[in-house]
């Protein structure tokens, strides 16, 4: 019986492999943001989410070490038992002060936070209305909830409005910056629409926090929306802040409710206190060092200017996609780029819809002009 089951699993793996869709974890020997090395070979890194270069910032590393010394390496319990230390509370206060949200709660990952947000807040009579390109964690959260799931075409406000007209108890879910396309919805219009239809707006700003908006407050602030106008804001600490973990922000009632009923929160070991200390330092640097955002913006502008003839997706963010149309082609070009010393990923289905397989280029404040010019030159030769 178990041999049959193993054979079934192997068949699924072999099928993926035959379709050139096999995924394998890559072990980095060395990483410093701009450069990484794999199996003894150094590469220019155009594939990470360390948009501001904070993952290797010495002050953040020092805060991590100090946090471990002062509070311990692990939290040793769930937040409602013995896992909540002073430094967790300080991180929550720091987030509220930075973002202007009333209350926040912490999670070990953005995936867990999104699961909790959708699964716990959406009730049986509700309909979760998600963008077609929503992150897997949002889709899974919606599927695990008791609510009905409806999807609208990517960033299509007119279609969202049509759905809202036909739906009794909608909750609308979108992202500040979409992880594969790098583009953003018109949050202002969406927020007004949600208000008109009495629909709570839930925002995943994993790729916007730290990189956009005044003080790096993220996508809502960048479009003039106060955190209190959102029903819920989720963002993680593992991208621009360079560390790991996540939070959900909202009104006291929303966070109190999730604290009671959010199973990923109640039944999971709290974030490491050392990590919380590192995130606090990272937020401090993110807020005070505007030059990191400025450098990132000038790198994005340079890349888009140099590569404008390369059929780029429409994106003003650090995530830039070049659609190649098939897994084989995306994989072949990314391998040729690796041979030339550039590390960037081929994004294949099912991560993106079939036919939109692409190269996903992520830019960072650490890239130099020369790095970007070299990359574009290589891309032009290969595409
Ligand atoms: C849009 C979006 N939401 C949520 C997540 C999940 O966050 P985490 O990596 O912290 O689990 C990601 C990360 O890949 C993401 O891109």
GROMACS .gro file of N, CA, C and O in nm, residues 256-356:
model
  404
  256UNK      N    1  -0.818   4.197   1.835
  256UNK     CA    2  -0.866   4.118   1.950
  256UNK      C    3  -0.937   3.991   1.902
  256UNK      O    4  -0.919   3.883   1.957
  257UNK      N    5  -1.016   4.006   1.795
  257UNK     CA    6  -1.090   3.892   1.741
  257UNK      C    7  -0.993   3.785   1.688
  257UNK      O    8  -1.005   3.666   1.718
  258UNK      N    9  -0.893   3.832   1.609
  258UNK     CA   10  -0.796   3.737   1.553
  258UNK      C   11  -0.714   3.671   1.664
  258UNK      O   12  -0.674   3.555   1.652
  259UNK      N   13  -0.690   3.744   1.772
  259UNK     CA   14  -0.615   3.687   1.885
  259UNK      C   15  -0.694   3.573   1.949
  259UNK      O   16  -0.639   3.473   1.993
  260UNK      N   17  -0.825   3.587   1.952
  260UNK     CA   18  -0.908   3.480   2.010
  260UNK      C   19  -0.923   3.361   1.915
  260UNK      O   20  -0.917   3.247   1.957
  261UNK      N   21  -0.945   3.392   1.786
  261UNK     CA   22  -0.991   3.286   1.694
  261UNK      C   23  -0.892   3.250   1.582
  261UNK      O   24  -0.921   3.161   1.504
  262UNK      N   25  -0.780   3.321   1.574
  262UNK     CA   26  -0.683   3.293   1.466
  262UNK      C   27  -0.596   3.174   1.502
  262UNK      O   28  -0.505   3.184   1.584
  263UNK      N   29  -0.624   3.061   1.440
  263UNK     CA   30  -0.558   2.936   1.483
  263UNK      C   31  -0.407   2.939   1.460
  263UNK      O   32  -0.330   2.883   1.537
  264UNK      N   33  -0.360   3.005   1.350
  264UNK     CA   34  -0.215   3.013   1.326
  264UNK      C   35  -0.145   3.098   1.432
  264UNK      O   36  -0.025   3.089   1.449
  265UNK      N   37  -0.220   3.183   1.498
  265UNK     CA   38  -0.163   3.266   1.604
  265UNK      C   39  -0.165   3.191   1.737
  265UNK      O   40  -0.065   3.181   1.807
  266UNK      N   41  -0.281   3.134   1.769
  266UNK     CA   42  -0.301   3.073   1.901
  266UNK      C   43  -0.214   2.947   1.916
  266UNK      O   44  -0.154   2.925   2.021
  267UNK      N   45  -0.206   2.867   1.810
  267UNK     CA   46  -0.143   2.735   1.823
  267UNK      C   47  -0.006   2.728   1.758
  267UNK      O   48   0.033   2.625   1.706
  268UNK      N   49   0.069   2.838   1.761
  268UNK     CA   50   0.200   2.835   1.695
  268UNK      C   51   0.302   2.909   1.782
  268UNK      O   52   0.269   3.009   1.846
  269UNK      N   53   0.425   2.861   1.783
  269UNK     CA   54   0.532   2.924   1.861
  269UNK      C   55   0.554   3.068   1.811
  269UNK      O   56   0.560   3.091   1.690
  270UNK      N   57   0.562   3.160   1.905
  270UNK     CA   58   0.579   3.302   1.868
  270UNK      C   59   0.714   3.323   1.800
  270UNK      O   60   0.807   3.243   1.815
  271UNK      N   61   0.722   3.433   1.727
  271UNK     CA   62   0.847   3.472   1.660
  271UNK      C   63   0.963   3.470   1.758
  271UNK      O   64   0.945   3.504   1.876
  272UNK      N   65   1.082   3.443   1.710
  272UNK     CA   66   1.201   3.451   1.795
  272UNK      C   67   1.219   3.595   1.845
  272UNK      O   68   1.211   3.690   1.767
  273UNK      N   69   1.245   3.613   1.975
  273UNK     CA   70   1.264   3.749   2.027
  273UNK      C   71   1.388   3.816   1.966
  273UNK      O   72   1.388   3.939   1.946
  274UNK      N   73   1.490   3.737   1.936
  274UNK     CA   74   1.610   3.795   1.874
  274UNK      C   75   1.573   3.856   1.738
  274UNK      O   76   1.617   3.966   1.703
  275UNK      N   77   1.488   3.783   1.666
  275UNK     CA   78   1.443   3.832   1.535
  275UNK      C   79   1.364   3.962   1.551
  275UNK      O   80   1.379   4.056   1.472
  276UNK      N   81   1.281   3.970   1.655
  276UNK     CA   82   1.203   4.093   1.677
  276UNK      C   83   1.297   4.212   1.698
  276UNK      O   84   1.272   4.322   1.647
  277UNK      N   85   1.405   4.189   1.773
  277UNK     CA   86   1.501   4.297   1.798
  277UNK      C   87   1.564   4.343   1.666
  277UNK      O   88   1.582   4.463   1.641
  278UNK      N   89   1.593   4.246   1.579
  278UNK     CA   90   1.651   4.281   1.447
  278UNK      C   91   1.549   4.359   1.363
  278UNK      O   92   1.585   4.456   1.295
  279UNK      N   93   1.422   4.319   1.369
  279UNK     CA   94   1.319   4.389   1.289
  279UNK      C   95   1.303   4.533   1.339
  279UNK      O   96   1.289   4.627   1.257
  280UNK      N   97   1.308   4.553   1.470
  280UNK     CA   98   1.294   4.689   1.523
  280UNK      C   99   1.407   4.777   1.468
  280UNK      O  100   1.383   4.890   1.423
  281UNK      N  101   1.528   4.725   1.468
  281UNK     CA  102   1.642   4.804   1.416
  281UNK      C  103   1.624   4.828   1.266
  281UNK      O  104   1.648   4.938   1.214
  282UNK      N  105   1.578   4.726   1.196
  282UNK     CA  106   1.560   4.738   1.052
  282UNK      C  107   1.456   4.847   1.020
  282UNK      O  108   1.473   4.927   0.927
  283UNK      N  109   1.348   4.850   1.099
  283UNK     CA  110   1.245   4.953   1.078
  283UNK      C  111   1.304   5.092   1.105
  283UNK      O  112   1.280   5.187   1.029
  284UNK      N  113   1.384   5.101   1.210
  284UNK     CA  114   1.445   5.232   1.243
  284UNK      C  115   1.529   5.282   1.125
  284UNK      O  116   1.518   5.397   1.082
  285UNK      N  117   1.610   5.191   1.067
  285UNK     CA  118   1.696   5.233   0.954
  285UNK      C  119   1.611   5.261   0.831
  285UNK      O  120   1.636   5.355   0.756
  286UNK      N  121   1.510   5.177   0.810
  286UNK     CA  122   1.423   5.195   0.694
  286UNK      C  123   1.356   5.333   0.697
  286UNK      O  124   1.348   5.402   0.596
  287UNK      N  125   1.312   5.372   0.816
  287UNK     CA  126   1.242   5.502   0.828
  287UNK      C  127   1.339   5.618   0.811
  287UNK      O  128   1.307   5.717   0.745
  288UNK      N  129   1.458   5.605   0.871
  288UNK     CA  130   1.547   5.723   0.876
  288UNK      C  131   1.635   5.733   0.752
  288UNK      O  132   1.685   5.842   0.722
  289UNK      N  133   1.657   5.624   0.679
  289UNK     CA  134   1.753   5.628   0.567
  289UNK      C  135   1.679   5.632   0.433
  289UNK      O  136   1.674   5.533   0.359
  290UNK      N  137   1.625   5.749   0.405
  290UNK     CA  138   1.550   5.767   0.280
  290UNK      C  139   1.637   5.737   0.157
  290UNK      O  140   1.588   5.697   0.052
  291UNK      N  141   1.771   5.753   0.174
  291UNK     CA  142   1.860   5.730   0.060
  291UNK      C  143   1.845   5.589   0.003
  291UNK      O  144   1.867   5.567  -0.116
  292UNK      N  145   1.807   5.493   0.088
  292UNK     CA  146   1.791   5.356   0.037
  292UNK      C  147   1.676   5.350  -0.064
  292UNK      O  148   1.687   5.288  -0.170
  293UNK      N  149   1.563   5.416  -0.028
  293UNK     CA  150   1.448   5.418  -0.121
  293UNK      C  151   1.482   5.498  -0.247
  293UNK      O  152   1.447   5.461  -0.357
  294UNK      N  153   1.555   5.610  -0.228
  294UNK     CA  154   1.592   5.693  -0.343
  294UNK      C  155   1.680   5.615  -0.439
  294UNK      O  156   1.664   5.621  -0.561
  295UNK      N  157   1.776   5.540  -0.383
  295UNK     CA  158   1.869   5.464  -0.468
  295UNK      C  159   1.791   5.354  -0.543
  295UNK      O  160   1.811   5.332  -0.663
  296UNK      N  161   1.700   5.289  -0.471
  296UNK     CA  162   1.619   5.185  -0.535
  296UNK      C  163   1.539   5.247  -0.650
  296UNK      O  164   1.534   5.193  -0.761
  297UNK      N  165   1.475   5.362  -0.625
  297UNK     CA  166   1.394   5.427  -0.729
  297UNK      C  167   1.480   5.464  -0.848
  297UNK      O  168   1.439   5.448  -0.963
  298UNK      N  169   1.603   5.512  -0.825
  298UNK     CA  170   1.684   5.551  -0.940
  298UNK      C  171   1.731   5.425  -1.015
  298UNK      O  172   1.744   5.427  -1.138
  299UNK      N  173   1.753   5.315  -0.944
  299UNK     CA  174   1.787   5.190  -1.014
  299UNK      C  175   1.671   5.139  -1.099
  299UNK      O  176   1.690   5.090  -1.210
  300UNK      N  177   1.548   5.151  -1.044
  300UNK     CA  178   1.430   5.108  -1.121
  300UNK      C  179   1.418   5.193  -1.248
  300UNK      O  180   1.398   5.142  -1.359
  301UNK      N  181   1.432   5.326  -1.231
  301UNK     CA  182   1.418   5.416  -1.346
  301UNK      C  183   1.525   5.386  -1.451
  301UNK      O  184   1.497   5.381  -1.572
  302UNK      N  185   1.648   5.361  -1.406
  302UNK     CA  186   1.757   5.331  -1.500
  302UNK      C  187   1.727   5.201  -1.576
  302UNK      O  188   1.739   5.195  -1.699
  303UNK      N  189   1.685   5.098  -1.501
  303UNK     CA  190   1.657   4.969  -1.566
  303UNK      C  191   1.547   4.985  -1.671
  303UNK      O  192   1.560   4.939  -1.785
  304UNK      N  193   1.440   5.054  -1.635
  304UNK     CA  194   1.327   5.066  -1.727
  304UNK      C  195   1.365   5.150  -1.850
  304UNK      O  196   1.322   5.123  -1.961
  305UNK      N  197   1.449   5.249  -1.827
  305UNK     CA  198   1.494   5.331  -1.940
  305UNK      C  199   1.580   5.248  -2.036
  305UNK      O  200   1.558   5.247  -2.157
  306UNK      N  201   1.677   5.174  -1.980
  306UNK     CA  202   1.768   5.098  -2.066
  306UNK      C  203   1.698   4.980  -2.135
  306UNK      O  204   1.736   4.942  -2.245
  307UNK      N  205   1.598   4.924  -2.066
  307UNK     CA  206   1.537   4.800  -2.117
  307UNK      C  207   1.401   4.824  -2.180
  307UNK      O  208   1.324   4.731  -2.199
  308UNK      N  209   1.372   4.950  -2.218
  308UNK     CA  210   1.234   4.979  -2.261
  308UNK      C  211   1.192   4.903  -2.386
  308UNK      O  212   1.074   4.878  -2.408
  309UNK      N  213   1.289   4.859  -2.465
  309UNK     CA  214   1.254   4.784  -2.588
  309UNK      C  215   1.242   4.634  -2.562
  309UNK      O  216   1.226   4.556  -2.656
  310UNK      N  217   1.247   4.591  -2.437
  310UNK     CA  218   1.249   4.447  -2.409
  310UNK      C  219   1.115   4.388  -2.367
  310UNK      O  220   1.110   4.285  -2.302
  311UNK      N  221   1.007   4.450  -2.403
  311UNK     CA  222   0.872   4.398  -2.368
  311UNK      C  223   0.860   4.371  -2.219
  311UNK      O  224   0.826   4.261  -2.176
  312UNK      N  225   0.889   4.473  -2.140
  312UNK     CA  226   0.877   4.461  -1.995
  312UNK      C  227   0.730   4.468  -1.957
  312UNK      O  228   0.651   4.534  -2.024
  313UNK      N  229   0.696   4.402  -1.845
  313UNK     CA  230   0.563   4.422  -1.789
  313UNK      C  231   0.555   4.565  -1.736
  313UNK      O  232   0.658   4.625  -1.702
  314UNK      N  233   0.432   4.615  -1.724
  314UNK     CA  234   0.415   4.754  -1.679
  314UNK      C  235   0.430   4.758  -1.527
  314UNK      O  236   0.340   4.716  -1.455
  315UNK      N  237   0.544   4.800  -1.480
  315UNK     CA  238   0.567   4.801  -1.336
  315UNK      C  239   0.662   4.915  -1.299
  315UNK      O  240   0.763   4.935  -1.365
  316UNK      N  241   0.625   4.986  -1.194
  316UNK     CA  242   0.711   5.094  -1.146
  316UNK      C  243   0.788   5.049  -1.023
  316UNK      O  244   0.854   5.129  -0.957
  317UNK      N  245   0.774   4.921  -0.989
  317UNK     CA  246   0.831   4.873  -0.863
  317UNK      C  247   0.965   4.803  -0.887
  317UNK      O  248   1.014   4.794  -0.999
  318UNK      N  249   1.020   4.750  -0.778
  318UNK     CA  250   1.148   4.679  -0.787
  318UNK      C  251   1.134   4.545  -0.859
  318UNK      O  252   1.233   4.480  -0.891
  319UNK      N  253   1.009   4.501  -0.880
  319UNK     CA  254   0.984   4.374  -0.948
  319UNK      C  255   0.957   4.402  -1.096
  319UNK      O  256   0.861   4.470  -1.130
  320UNK      N  257   1.045   4.353  -1.181
  320UNK     CA  258   1.033   4.377  -1.325
  320UNK      C  259   1.026   4.243  -1.397
  320UNK      O  260   1.113   4.158  -1.378
  321UNK      N  261   0.920   4.225  -1.476
  321UNK     CA  262   0.902   4.097  -1.545
  321UNK      C  263   0.925   4.110  -1.694
  321UNK      O  264   0.885   4.210  -1.756
  322UNK      N  265   0.993   4.010  -1.752
  322UNK     CA  266   1.006   4.002  -1.898
  322UNK      C  267   0.940   3.871  -1.938
  322UNK      O  268   0.993   3.763  -1.910
  323UNK      N  269   0.823   3.882  -2.003
  323UNK     CA  270   0.748   3.761  -2.037
  323UNK      C  271   0.812   3.693  -2.158
  323UNK      O  272   0.840   3.756  -2.260
  324UNK      N  273   0.837   3.560  -2.143
  324UNK     CA  274   0.898   3.486  -2.254
  324UNK      C  275   0.802   3.382  -2.312
  324UNK      O  276   0.829   3.323  -2.415
  325UNK      N  277   0.691   3.356  -2.242
  325UNK     CA  278   0.581   3.281  -2.303
  325UNK      C  279   0.583   3.131  -2.289
  325UNK      O  280   0.484   3.066  -2.320
  326UNK      N  281   0.694   3.072  -2.245
  326UNK     CA  282   0.692   2.927  -2.220
  326UNK      C  283   0.794   2.895  -2.112
  326UNK      O  284   0.893   2.967  -2.097
  327UNK      N  285   0.768   2.784  -2.042
  327UNK     CA  286   0.861   2.743  -1.936
  327UNK      C  287   0.998   2.713  -1.994
  327UNK      O  288   1.101   2.749  -1.937
  328UNK      N  289   0.999   2.646  -2.111
  328UNK     CA  290   1.126   2.607  -2.172
  328UNK      C  291   1.212   2.729  -2.201
  328UNK      O  292   1.329   2.734  -2.170
  329UNK      N  293   1.148   2.832  -2.260
  329UNK     CA  294   1.224   2.951  -2.299
  329UNK      C  295   1.272   3.027  -2.175
  329UNK      O  296   1.388   3.069  -2.167
  330UNK      N  297   1.181   3.040  -2.077
  330UNK     CA  298   1.218   3.115  -1.956
  330UNK      C  299   1.334   3.046  -1.885
  330UNK      O  300   1.431   3.111  -1.843
  331UNK      N  301   1.326   2.912  -1.881
  331UNK     CA  302   1.432   2.836  -1.814
  331UNK      C  303   1.563   2.848  -1.891
  331UNK      O  304   1.670   2.870  -1.833
  332UNK      N  305   1.554   2.836  -2.025
  332UNK     CA  306   1.676   2.841  -2.108
  332UNK      C  307   1.745   2.976  -2.091
  332UNK      O  308   1.866   2.983  -2.070
  333UNK      N  309   1.666   3.085  -2.096
  333UNK     CA  310   1.729   3.218  -2.086
  333UNK      C  311   1.787   3.238  -1.946
  333UNK      O  312   1.898   3.291  -1.931
  334UNK      N  313   1.716   3.192  -1.843
  334UNK     CA  314   1.771   3.214  -1.709
  334UNK      C  315   1.899   3.132  -1.691
  334UNK      O  316   1.993   3.175  -1.625
  335UNK      N  317   1.906   3.014  -1.755
  335UNK     CA  318   2.031   2.936  -1.745
  335UNK      C  319   2.146   3.003  -1.820
  335UNK      O  320   2.260   3.005  -1.774
  336UNK      N  321   2.113   3.063  -1.935
  336UNK     CA  322   2.218   3.134  -2.010
  336UNK      C  323   2.267   3.255  -1.931
  336UNK      O  324   2.385   3.288  -1.929
  337UNK      N  325   2.172   3.321  -1.862
  337UNK     CA  326   2.212   3.436  -1.778
  337UNK      C  327   2.302   3.388  -1.664
  337UNK      O  328   2.400   3.454  -1.629
  338UNK      N  329   2.269   3.274  -1.607
  338UNK     CA  330   2.354   3.220  -1.499
  338UNK      C  331   2.494   3.194  -1.552
  338UNK      O  332   2.594   3.227  -1.486
  339UNK      N  333   2.501   3.137  -1.671
  339UNK     CA  334   2.634   3.109  -1.729
  339UNK      C  335   2.713   3.239  -1.746
  339UNK      O  336   2.836   3.239  -1.741
  340UNK      N  337   2.642   3.350  -1.764
  340UNK     CA  338   2.709   3.479  -1.781
  340UNK      C  339   2.728   3.552  -1.646
  340UNK      O  340   2.774   3.665  -1.643
  341UNK      N  341   2.689   3.488  -1.535
  341UNK     CA  342   2.715   3.547  -1.403
  341UNK      C  343   2.600   3.626  -1.342
  341UNK      O  344   2.621   3.701  -1.246
  342UNK      N  345   2.478   3.609  -1.396
  342UNK     CA  346   2.362   3.681  -1.341
  342UNK      C  347   2.263   3.581  -1.282
  342UNK      O  348   2.221   3.488  -1.352
  343UNK      N  349   2.226   3.601  -1.157
  343UNK     CA  350   2.132   3.508  -1.093
  343UNK      C  351   1.994   3.570  -1.097
  343UNK      O  352   1.968   3.669  -1.028
  344UNK      N  353   1.908   3.516  -1.182
  344UNK     CA  354   1.768   3.558  -1.175
  344UNK      C  355   1.678   3.444  -1.218
  344UNK      O  356   1.719   3.357  -1.293
  345UNK      N  357   1.557   3.446  -1.165
  345UNK     CA  358   1.475   3.326  -1.176
  345UNK      C  359   1.383   3.326  -1.296
  345UNK      O  360   1.329   3.431  -1.333
  346UNK      N  361   1.364   3.203  -1.347
  346UNK     CA  362   1.257   3.182  -1.444
  346UNK      C  363   1.133   3.154  -1.361
  346UNK      O  364   1.135   3.071  -1.271
  347UNK      N  365   1.025   3.225  -1.387
  347UNK     CA  366   0.899   3.200  -1.315
  347UNK      C  367   0.807   3.125  -1.410
  347UNK      O  368   0.773   3.175  -1.517
  348UNK      N  369   0.772   3.004  -1.367
  348UNK     CA  370   0.695   2.916  -1.455
  348UNK      C  371   0.555   2.893  -1.399
  348UNK      O  372   0.528   2.928  -1.285
  349UNK      N  373   0.470   2.830  -1.479
  349UNK     CA  374   0.339   2.794  -1.425
  349UNK      C  375   0.361   2.678  -1.328
  349UNK      O  376   0.457   2.604  -1.346
  350UNK      N  377   0.286   2.657  -1.221
  350UNK     CA  378   0.161   2.728  -1.193
  350UNK      C  379   0.178   2.858  -1.114
  350UNK      O  380   0.079   2.918  -1.076
  351UNK      N  381   0.303   2.902  -1.089
  351UNK     CA  382   0.321   3.029  -1.016
  351UNK      C  383   0.258   3.143  -1.097
  351UNK      O  384   0.199   3.235  -1.040
  352UNK      N  385   0.276   3.142  -1.229
  352UNK     CA  386   0.209   3.240  -1.316
  352UNK      C  387   0.126   3.162  -1.419
  352UNK      O  388   0.156   3.045  -1.444
  353UNK      N  389   0.023   3.225  -1.478
  353UNK     CA  390  -0.061   3.151  -1.574
  353UNK      C  391   0.022   3.101  -1.694
  353UNK      O  392   0.119   3.166  -1.735
  354UNK      N  393  -0.019   2.987  -1.747
  354UNK     CA  394   0.048   2.930  -1.865
  354UNK      C  395   0.053   3.035  -1.977
  354UNK      O  396  -0.043   3.107  -1.998
  355UNK      N  397   0.163   3.042  -2.047
  355UNK     CA  398   0.177   3.139  -2.156
  355UNK      C  399   0.238   3.270  -2.108
  355UNK      O  400   0.277   3.354  -2.189
  356UNK      N  401   0.242   3.292  -1.975
  356UNK     CA  402   0.302   3.417  -1.926
  356UNK      C  403   0.429   3.387  -1.845
  356UNK      O  404   0.471   3.467  -1.763
   0.00000   0.00000   0.00000
